Tab-separated table of C-alpha atoms and ligand atoms in Angstrom:
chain	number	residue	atom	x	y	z
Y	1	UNK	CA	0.000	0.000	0.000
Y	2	UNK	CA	3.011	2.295	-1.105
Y	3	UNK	CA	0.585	5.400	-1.860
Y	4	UNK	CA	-1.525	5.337	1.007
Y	5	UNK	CA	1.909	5.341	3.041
Y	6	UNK	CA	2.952	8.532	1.093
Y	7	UNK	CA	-0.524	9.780	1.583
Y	8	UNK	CA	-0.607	9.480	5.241
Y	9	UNK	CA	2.438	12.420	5.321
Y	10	UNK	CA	-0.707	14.507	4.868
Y	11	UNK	CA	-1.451	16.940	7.855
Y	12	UNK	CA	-4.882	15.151	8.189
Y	13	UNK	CA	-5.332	11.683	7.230
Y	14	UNK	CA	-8.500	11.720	7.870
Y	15	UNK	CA	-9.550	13.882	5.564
Y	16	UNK	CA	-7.231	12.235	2.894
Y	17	UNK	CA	-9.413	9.442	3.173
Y	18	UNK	CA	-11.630	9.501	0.074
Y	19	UNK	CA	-8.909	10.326	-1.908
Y	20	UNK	CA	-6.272	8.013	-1.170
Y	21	UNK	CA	-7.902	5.155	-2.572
Y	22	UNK	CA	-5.588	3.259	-4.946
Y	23	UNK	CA	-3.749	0.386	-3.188
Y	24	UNK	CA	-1.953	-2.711	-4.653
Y	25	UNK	CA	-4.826	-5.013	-3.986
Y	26	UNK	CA	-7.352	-2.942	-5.347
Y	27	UNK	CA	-5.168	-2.411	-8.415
Y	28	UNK	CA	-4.168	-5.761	-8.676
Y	29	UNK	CA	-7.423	-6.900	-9.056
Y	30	UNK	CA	-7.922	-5.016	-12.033
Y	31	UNK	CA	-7.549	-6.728	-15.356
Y	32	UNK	CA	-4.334	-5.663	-17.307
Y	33	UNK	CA	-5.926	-4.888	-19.885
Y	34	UNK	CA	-8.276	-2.334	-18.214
Y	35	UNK	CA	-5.307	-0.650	-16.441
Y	36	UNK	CA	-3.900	-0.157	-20.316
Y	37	UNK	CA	-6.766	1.340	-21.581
Y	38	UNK	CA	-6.476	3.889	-18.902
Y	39	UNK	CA	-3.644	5.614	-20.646
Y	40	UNK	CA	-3.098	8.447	-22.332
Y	41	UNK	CA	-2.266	8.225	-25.906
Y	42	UNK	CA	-0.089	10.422	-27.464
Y	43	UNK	CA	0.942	10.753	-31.347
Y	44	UNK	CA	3.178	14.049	-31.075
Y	45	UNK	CA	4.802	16.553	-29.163
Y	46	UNK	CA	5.079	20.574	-29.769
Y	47	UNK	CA	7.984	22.404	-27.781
Y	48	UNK	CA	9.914	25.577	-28.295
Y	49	UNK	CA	13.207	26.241	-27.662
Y	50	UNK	CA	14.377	28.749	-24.401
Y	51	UNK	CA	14.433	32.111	-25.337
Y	52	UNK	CA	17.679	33.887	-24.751
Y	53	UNK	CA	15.768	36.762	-22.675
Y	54	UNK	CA	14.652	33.875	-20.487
Y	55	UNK	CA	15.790	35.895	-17.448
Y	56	UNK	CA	12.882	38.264	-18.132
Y	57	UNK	CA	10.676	35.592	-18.059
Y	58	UNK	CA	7.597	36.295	-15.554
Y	59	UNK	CA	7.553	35.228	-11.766
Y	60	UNK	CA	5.106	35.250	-9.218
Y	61	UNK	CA	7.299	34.971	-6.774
Y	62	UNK	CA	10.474	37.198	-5.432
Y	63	UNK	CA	13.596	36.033	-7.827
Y	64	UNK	CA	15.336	34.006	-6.154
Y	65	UNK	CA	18.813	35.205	-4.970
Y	66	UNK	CA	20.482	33.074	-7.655
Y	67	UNK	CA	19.821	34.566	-11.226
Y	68	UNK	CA	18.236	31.893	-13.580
Y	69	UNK	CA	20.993	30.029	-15.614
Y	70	UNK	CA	19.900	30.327	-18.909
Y	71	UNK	CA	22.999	27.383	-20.101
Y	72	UNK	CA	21.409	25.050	-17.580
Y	73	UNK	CA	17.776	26.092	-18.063
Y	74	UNK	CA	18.930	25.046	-21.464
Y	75	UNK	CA	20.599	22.136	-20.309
Y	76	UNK	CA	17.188	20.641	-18.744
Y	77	UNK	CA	14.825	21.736	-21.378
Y	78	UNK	CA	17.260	19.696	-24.000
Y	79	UNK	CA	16.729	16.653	-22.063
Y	80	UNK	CA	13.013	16.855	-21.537
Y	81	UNK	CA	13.309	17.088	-25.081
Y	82	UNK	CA	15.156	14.215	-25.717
Y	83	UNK	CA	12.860	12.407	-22.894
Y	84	UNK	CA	10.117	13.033	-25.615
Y	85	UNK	CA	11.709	11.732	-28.493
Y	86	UNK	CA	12.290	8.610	-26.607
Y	87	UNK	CA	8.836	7.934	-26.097
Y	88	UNK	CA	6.994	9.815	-29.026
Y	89	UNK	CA	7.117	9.200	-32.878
Y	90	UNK	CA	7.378	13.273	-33.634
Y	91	UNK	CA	8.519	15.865	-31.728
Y	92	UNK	CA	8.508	19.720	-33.165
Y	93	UNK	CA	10.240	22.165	-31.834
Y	94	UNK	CA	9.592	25.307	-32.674
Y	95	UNK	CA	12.989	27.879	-32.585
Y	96	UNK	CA	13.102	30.478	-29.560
Y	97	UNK	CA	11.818	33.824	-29.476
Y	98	UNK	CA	13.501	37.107	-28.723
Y	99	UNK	CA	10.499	38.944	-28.484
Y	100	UNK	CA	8.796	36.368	-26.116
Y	101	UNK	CA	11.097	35.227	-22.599
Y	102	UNK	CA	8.360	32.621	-21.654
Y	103	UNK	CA	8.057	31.601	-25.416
Y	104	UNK	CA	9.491	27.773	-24.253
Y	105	UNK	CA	6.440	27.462	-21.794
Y	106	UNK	CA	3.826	26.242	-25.171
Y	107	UNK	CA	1.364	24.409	-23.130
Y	108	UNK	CA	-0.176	27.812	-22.189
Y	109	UNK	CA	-1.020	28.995	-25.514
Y	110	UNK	CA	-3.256	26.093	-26.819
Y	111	UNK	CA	-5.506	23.566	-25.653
Y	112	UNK	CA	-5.650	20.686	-28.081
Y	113	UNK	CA	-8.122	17.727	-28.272
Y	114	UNK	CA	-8.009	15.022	-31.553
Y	115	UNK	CA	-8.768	17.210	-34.358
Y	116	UNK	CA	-9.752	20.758	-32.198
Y	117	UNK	CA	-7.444	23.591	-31.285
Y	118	UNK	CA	-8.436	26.205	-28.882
Y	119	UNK	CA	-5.342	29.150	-29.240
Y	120	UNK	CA	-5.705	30.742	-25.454
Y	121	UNK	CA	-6.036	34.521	-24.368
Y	122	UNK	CA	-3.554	34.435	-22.292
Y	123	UNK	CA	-4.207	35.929	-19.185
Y	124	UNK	CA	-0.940	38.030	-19.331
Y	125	UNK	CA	-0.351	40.563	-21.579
Y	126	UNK	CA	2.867	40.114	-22.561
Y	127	UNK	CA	2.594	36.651	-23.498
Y	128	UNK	CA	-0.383	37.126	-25.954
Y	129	UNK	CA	2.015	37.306	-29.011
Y	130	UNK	CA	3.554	33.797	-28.445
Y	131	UNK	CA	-0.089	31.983	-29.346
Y	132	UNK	CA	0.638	33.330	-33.506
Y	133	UNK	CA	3.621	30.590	-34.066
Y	134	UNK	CA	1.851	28.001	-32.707
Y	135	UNK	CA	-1.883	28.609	-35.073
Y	136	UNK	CA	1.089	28.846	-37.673
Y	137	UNK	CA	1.922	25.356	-36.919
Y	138	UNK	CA	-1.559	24.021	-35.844
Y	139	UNK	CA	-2.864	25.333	-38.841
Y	140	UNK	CA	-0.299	23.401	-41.475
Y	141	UNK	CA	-0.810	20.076	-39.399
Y	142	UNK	CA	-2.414	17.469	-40.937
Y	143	UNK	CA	-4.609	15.677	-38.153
Y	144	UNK	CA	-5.904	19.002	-37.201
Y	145	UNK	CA	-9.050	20.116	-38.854
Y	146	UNK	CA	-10.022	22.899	-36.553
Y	147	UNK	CA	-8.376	25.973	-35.010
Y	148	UNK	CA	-10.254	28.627	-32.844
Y	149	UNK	CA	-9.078	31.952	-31.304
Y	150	UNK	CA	-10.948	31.942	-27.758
Y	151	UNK	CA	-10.620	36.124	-28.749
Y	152	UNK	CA	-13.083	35.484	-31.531
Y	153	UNK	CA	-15.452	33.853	-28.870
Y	154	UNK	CA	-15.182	36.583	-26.370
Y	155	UNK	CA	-13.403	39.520	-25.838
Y	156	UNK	CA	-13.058	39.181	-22.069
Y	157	UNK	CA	-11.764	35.561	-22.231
Y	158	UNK	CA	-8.621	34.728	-20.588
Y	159	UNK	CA	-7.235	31.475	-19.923
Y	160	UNK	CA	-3.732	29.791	-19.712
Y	161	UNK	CA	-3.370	26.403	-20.868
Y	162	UNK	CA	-1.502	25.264	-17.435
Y	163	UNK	CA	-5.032	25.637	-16.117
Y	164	UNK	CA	-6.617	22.801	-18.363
Y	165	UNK	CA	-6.343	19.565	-16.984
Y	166	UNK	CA	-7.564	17.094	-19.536
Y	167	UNK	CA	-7.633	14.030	-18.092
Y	168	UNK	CA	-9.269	11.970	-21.349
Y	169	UNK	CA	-12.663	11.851	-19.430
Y	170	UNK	CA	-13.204	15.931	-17.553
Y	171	UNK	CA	-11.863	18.381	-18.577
Y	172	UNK	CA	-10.504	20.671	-15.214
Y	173	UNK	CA	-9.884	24.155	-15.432
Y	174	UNK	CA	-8.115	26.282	-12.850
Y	175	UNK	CA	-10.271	29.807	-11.996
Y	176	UNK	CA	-6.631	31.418	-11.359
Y	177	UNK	CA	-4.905	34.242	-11.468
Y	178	UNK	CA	-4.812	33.541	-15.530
Y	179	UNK	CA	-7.743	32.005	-16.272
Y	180	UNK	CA	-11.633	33.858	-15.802
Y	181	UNK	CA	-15.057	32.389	-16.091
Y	182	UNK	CA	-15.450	34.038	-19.626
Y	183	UNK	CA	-12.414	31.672	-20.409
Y	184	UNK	CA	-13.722	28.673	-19.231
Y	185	UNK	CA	-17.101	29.407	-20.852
Y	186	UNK	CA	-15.293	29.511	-24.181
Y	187	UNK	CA	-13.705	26.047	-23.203
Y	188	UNK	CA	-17.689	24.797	-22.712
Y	189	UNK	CA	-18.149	26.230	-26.467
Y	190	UNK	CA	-15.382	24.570	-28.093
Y	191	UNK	CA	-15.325	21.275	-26.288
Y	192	UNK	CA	-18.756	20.330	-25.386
Y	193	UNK	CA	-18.888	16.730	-25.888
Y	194	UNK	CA	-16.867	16.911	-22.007
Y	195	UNK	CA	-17.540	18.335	-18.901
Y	196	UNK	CA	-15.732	21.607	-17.728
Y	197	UNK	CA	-15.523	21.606	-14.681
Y	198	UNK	CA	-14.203	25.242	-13.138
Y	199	UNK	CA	-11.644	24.325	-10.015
Y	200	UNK	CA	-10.573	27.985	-7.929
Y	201	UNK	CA	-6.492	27.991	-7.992
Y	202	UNK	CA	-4.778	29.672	-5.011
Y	203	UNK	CA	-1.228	29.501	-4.081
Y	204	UNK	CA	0.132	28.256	-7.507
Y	205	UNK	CA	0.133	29.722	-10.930
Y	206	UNK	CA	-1.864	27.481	-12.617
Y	207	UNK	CA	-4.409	24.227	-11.900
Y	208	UNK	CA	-1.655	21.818	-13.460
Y	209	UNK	CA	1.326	23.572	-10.776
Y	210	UNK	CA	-0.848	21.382	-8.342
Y	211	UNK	CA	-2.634	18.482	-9.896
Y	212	UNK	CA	-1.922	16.522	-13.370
Y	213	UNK	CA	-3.083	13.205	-14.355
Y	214	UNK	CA	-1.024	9.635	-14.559
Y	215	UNK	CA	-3.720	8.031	-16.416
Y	216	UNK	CA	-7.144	8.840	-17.075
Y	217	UNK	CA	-8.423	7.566	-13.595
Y	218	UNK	CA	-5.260	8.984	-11.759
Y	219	UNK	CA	-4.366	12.199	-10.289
Y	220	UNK	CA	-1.175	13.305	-9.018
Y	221	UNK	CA	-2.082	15.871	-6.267
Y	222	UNK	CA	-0.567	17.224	-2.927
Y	223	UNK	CA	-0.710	15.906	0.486
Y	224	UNK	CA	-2.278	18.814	2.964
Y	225	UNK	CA	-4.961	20.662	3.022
Y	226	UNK	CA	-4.057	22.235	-0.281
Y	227	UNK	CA	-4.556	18.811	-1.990
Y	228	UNK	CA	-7.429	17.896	-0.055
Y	229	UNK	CA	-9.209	21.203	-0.638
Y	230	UNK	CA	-8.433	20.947	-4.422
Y	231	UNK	CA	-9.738	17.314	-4.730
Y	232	UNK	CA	-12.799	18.107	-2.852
Y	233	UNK	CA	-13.502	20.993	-5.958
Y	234	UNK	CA	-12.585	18.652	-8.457
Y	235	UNK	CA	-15.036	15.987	-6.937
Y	236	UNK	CA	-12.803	13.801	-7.452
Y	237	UNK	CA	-13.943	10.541	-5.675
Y	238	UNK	CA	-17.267	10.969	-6.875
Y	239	UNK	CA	-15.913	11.229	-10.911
Y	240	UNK	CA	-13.890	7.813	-10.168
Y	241	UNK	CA	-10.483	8.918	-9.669
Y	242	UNK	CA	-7.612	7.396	-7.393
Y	243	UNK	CA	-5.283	9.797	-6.269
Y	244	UNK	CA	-1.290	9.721	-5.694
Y	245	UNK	CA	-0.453	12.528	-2.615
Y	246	UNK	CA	3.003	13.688	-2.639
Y	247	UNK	CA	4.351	16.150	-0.203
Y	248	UNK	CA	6.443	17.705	-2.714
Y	249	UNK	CA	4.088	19.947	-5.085
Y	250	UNK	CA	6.646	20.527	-8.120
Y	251	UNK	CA	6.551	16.609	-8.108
Y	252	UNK	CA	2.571	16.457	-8.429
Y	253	UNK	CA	3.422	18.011	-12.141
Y	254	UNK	CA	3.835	14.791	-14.194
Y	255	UNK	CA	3.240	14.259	-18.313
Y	256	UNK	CA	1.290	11.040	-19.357
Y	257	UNK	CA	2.528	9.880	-22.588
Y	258	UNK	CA	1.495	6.407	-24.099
Y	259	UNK	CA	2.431	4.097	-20.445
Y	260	UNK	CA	5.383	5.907	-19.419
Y	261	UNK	CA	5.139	9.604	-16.831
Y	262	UNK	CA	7.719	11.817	-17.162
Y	263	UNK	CA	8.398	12.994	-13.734
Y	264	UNK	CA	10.560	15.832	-11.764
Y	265	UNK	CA	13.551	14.293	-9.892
Y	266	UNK	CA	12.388	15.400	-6.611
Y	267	UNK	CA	14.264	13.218	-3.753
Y	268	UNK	CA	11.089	13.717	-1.240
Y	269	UNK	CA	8.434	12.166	-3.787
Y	270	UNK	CA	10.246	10.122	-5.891
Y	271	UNK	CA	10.239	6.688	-4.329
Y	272	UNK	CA	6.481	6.985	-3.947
Y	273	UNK	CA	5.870	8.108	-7.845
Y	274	UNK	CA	7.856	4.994	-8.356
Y	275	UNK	CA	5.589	3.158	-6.872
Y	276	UNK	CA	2.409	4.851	-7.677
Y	277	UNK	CA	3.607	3.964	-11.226
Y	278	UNK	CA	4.563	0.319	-11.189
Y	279	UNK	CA	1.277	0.041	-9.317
Y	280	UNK	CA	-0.621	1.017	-12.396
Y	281	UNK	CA	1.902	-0.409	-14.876
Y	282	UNK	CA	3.060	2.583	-16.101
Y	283	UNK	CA	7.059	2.908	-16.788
Y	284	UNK	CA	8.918	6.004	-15.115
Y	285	UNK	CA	11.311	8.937	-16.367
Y	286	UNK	CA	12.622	11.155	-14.603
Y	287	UNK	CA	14.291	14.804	-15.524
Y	288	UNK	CA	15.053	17.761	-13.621
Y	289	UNK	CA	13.726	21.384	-14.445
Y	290	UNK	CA	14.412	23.142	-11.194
Y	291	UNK	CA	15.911	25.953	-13.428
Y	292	UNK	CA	12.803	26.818	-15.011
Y	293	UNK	CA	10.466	26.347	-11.887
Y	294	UNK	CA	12.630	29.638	-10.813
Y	295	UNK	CA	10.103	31.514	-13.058
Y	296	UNK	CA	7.357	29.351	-11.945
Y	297	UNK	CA	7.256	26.762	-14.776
Y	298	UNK	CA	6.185	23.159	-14.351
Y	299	UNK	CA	7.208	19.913	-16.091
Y	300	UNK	CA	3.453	20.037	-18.631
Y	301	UNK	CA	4.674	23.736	-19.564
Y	302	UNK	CA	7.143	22.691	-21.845
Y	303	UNK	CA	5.016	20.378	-24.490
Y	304	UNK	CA	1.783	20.541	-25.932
Y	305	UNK	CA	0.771	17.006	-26.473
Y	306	UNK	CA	-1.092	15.943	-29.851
Y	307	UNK	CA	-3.543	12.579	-30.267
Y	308	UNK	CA	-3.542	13.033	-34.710
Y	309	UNK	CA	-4.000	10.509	-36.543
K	401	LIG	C1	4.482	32.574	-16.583
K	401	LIG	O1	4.405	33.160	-15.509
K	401	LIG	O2	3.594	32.653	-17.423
K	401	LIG	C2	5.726	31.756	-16.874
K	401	LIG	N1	6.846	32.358	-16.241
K	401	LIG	C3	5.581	30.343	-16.381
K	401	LIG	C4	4.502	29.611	-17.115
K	401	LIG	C5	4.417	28.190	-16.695
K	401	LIG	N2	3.363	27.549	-17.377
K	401	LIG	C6	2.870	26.387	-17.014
K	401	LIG	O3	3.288	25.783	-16.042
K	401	LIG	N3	1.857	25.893	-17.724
């Protein structure tokens, strides 16, 4: 019962209780071929390379007292890069901007499902111009056979694609600092054959900086009250997910690509993501992009994952 024992670091285990459900046994119990179907499928990969004004890049919190190294930001954004490759049949990467210091951070400017591309309204200003390469992109790929501007939707719109948590069955989105009702309406537009389901953020920059999936029945999420709080939003015993708790929240930040999470390298959480994954018979990589999370960024930040056929 390795994730209940990583659940019970929570301040109140009580309260963890309907959330900490997965165990061995239960698991176990499970047909293989059930816990296979529960994964997510992916066909392709979009990234961008770091911009070289990357130490503009925008922070919620106080810079830390050691500048951002843009060699080894660099460094780990090349081998999440090359984690992809590994496990994906394409990977684009898209070349750096000048213009744009967050430009490497793509999962916020699109939400993608199949054949449908919402471009975001990014909740901050200055990163509305980086959403134009990628409808350049989206719009030449063959697979996709619609792209939307949430601006032609609605003008007050904002949302940030960190805050959309598609798990393959709900679709989550964070009410942050980003991300406004209007936005999430939009989502409800473009995406109605799932429910949205609106989740308030606070204390991160985005939904994903706290919860991500492993599967389509799986969350990653943090011990505490945080976590519990957040889960309780999310309903998400009643909607039939198990839950991994970590005490580390940059760890609860994984990618799901076709059986295998990519995972941060995080000492405090990482024996019980090992676990968490063998348990559902996923496979395990791990990378480490504590040079980036100095400007807030999480692992999901640096792809946008594609399901084309
Ligand atoms: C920002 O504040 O927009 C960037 N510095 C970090 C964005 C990270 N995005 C993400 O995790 N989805």
């Amino acid at each position: 019962m390795h994730i209940r024992s990583s659940a019970a670091a929570s301040s109140n285990h009580t309260m963890m209780l309907p959330f900490a459900c997965t165990s061995s046994r239960s698991l176990l119990r499970l047909p293989l071929a059930r816990i296979s179907a529960r994964r997510c499928f992916v066909t392709m990969a979009i990234t961008r390379e770091i911009s070289p004004r990357l130490a503009h890049a925008l922070t919620l919190t106080p810079p830390s007292e050691e500048p951002i190294s843009f060699e080894l930001a660099k460094k780990q954004h090349d081998d999440y890069v090359l984690c992809l490759k590994r496990l994906l049949p394409a990977v684009k990467e898209l070349p750096a901007s000048e213009d744009y210091p967050d430009c490497c951070f793509v999962e916020d400017t699109v939400v993608v499902v199949r054949d449908r591309a919402l471009l975001m309204n990014l909740g901050h200003e200055s990163r509305r111009g980086e959403v134009q390469d990628m409808k350049q992109v989206l719009e030449k790929l063959p697979g996709i056979n619609h792209v939307v501007n949430m601006k032609s939707k609605s003008d007050s719109a904002t949302c940030d694609g960190g805050d959309v948590l598609f798990t393959g069955r709900h679709m989550f989105v964070g009410l942050s600092g980003r991300t406004n009702e209007d936005g999430i309406q939009v989502l409800r537009e473009v995406f109605p054959e799932y429910e949205v389901i609106a989740v308030p953020v606070s204390g991160a920059l985005h939904l994903k900086s706290l919860v991500t999936h492993m599967d389509t029945h799986t969350l990653v999420a943090p011990t505490g009250e945080l976590g519990d709080s957040l889960l309780q939003d999310m309903q998400a015993a009643e909607r039939g997910y198990e839950v991994v708790r970590l005490s580390n929240i940059l760890a609860c930040n994984v990618v799901a690509v076709n059986g295998t999470i990519i995972a941060q390298d995080c000492p405090d959480s990482k024996l019980a993501l090992q676990e968490a994954a063998e348990e559902n018979n996923l496979a395990i990589e791990f990378v480490d992009t504590s040079e980036l999370a100095k400007v807030d960024a999480a692992l999901t930040c640096c792809s946008v994952l594609l399901d084309v056929k």
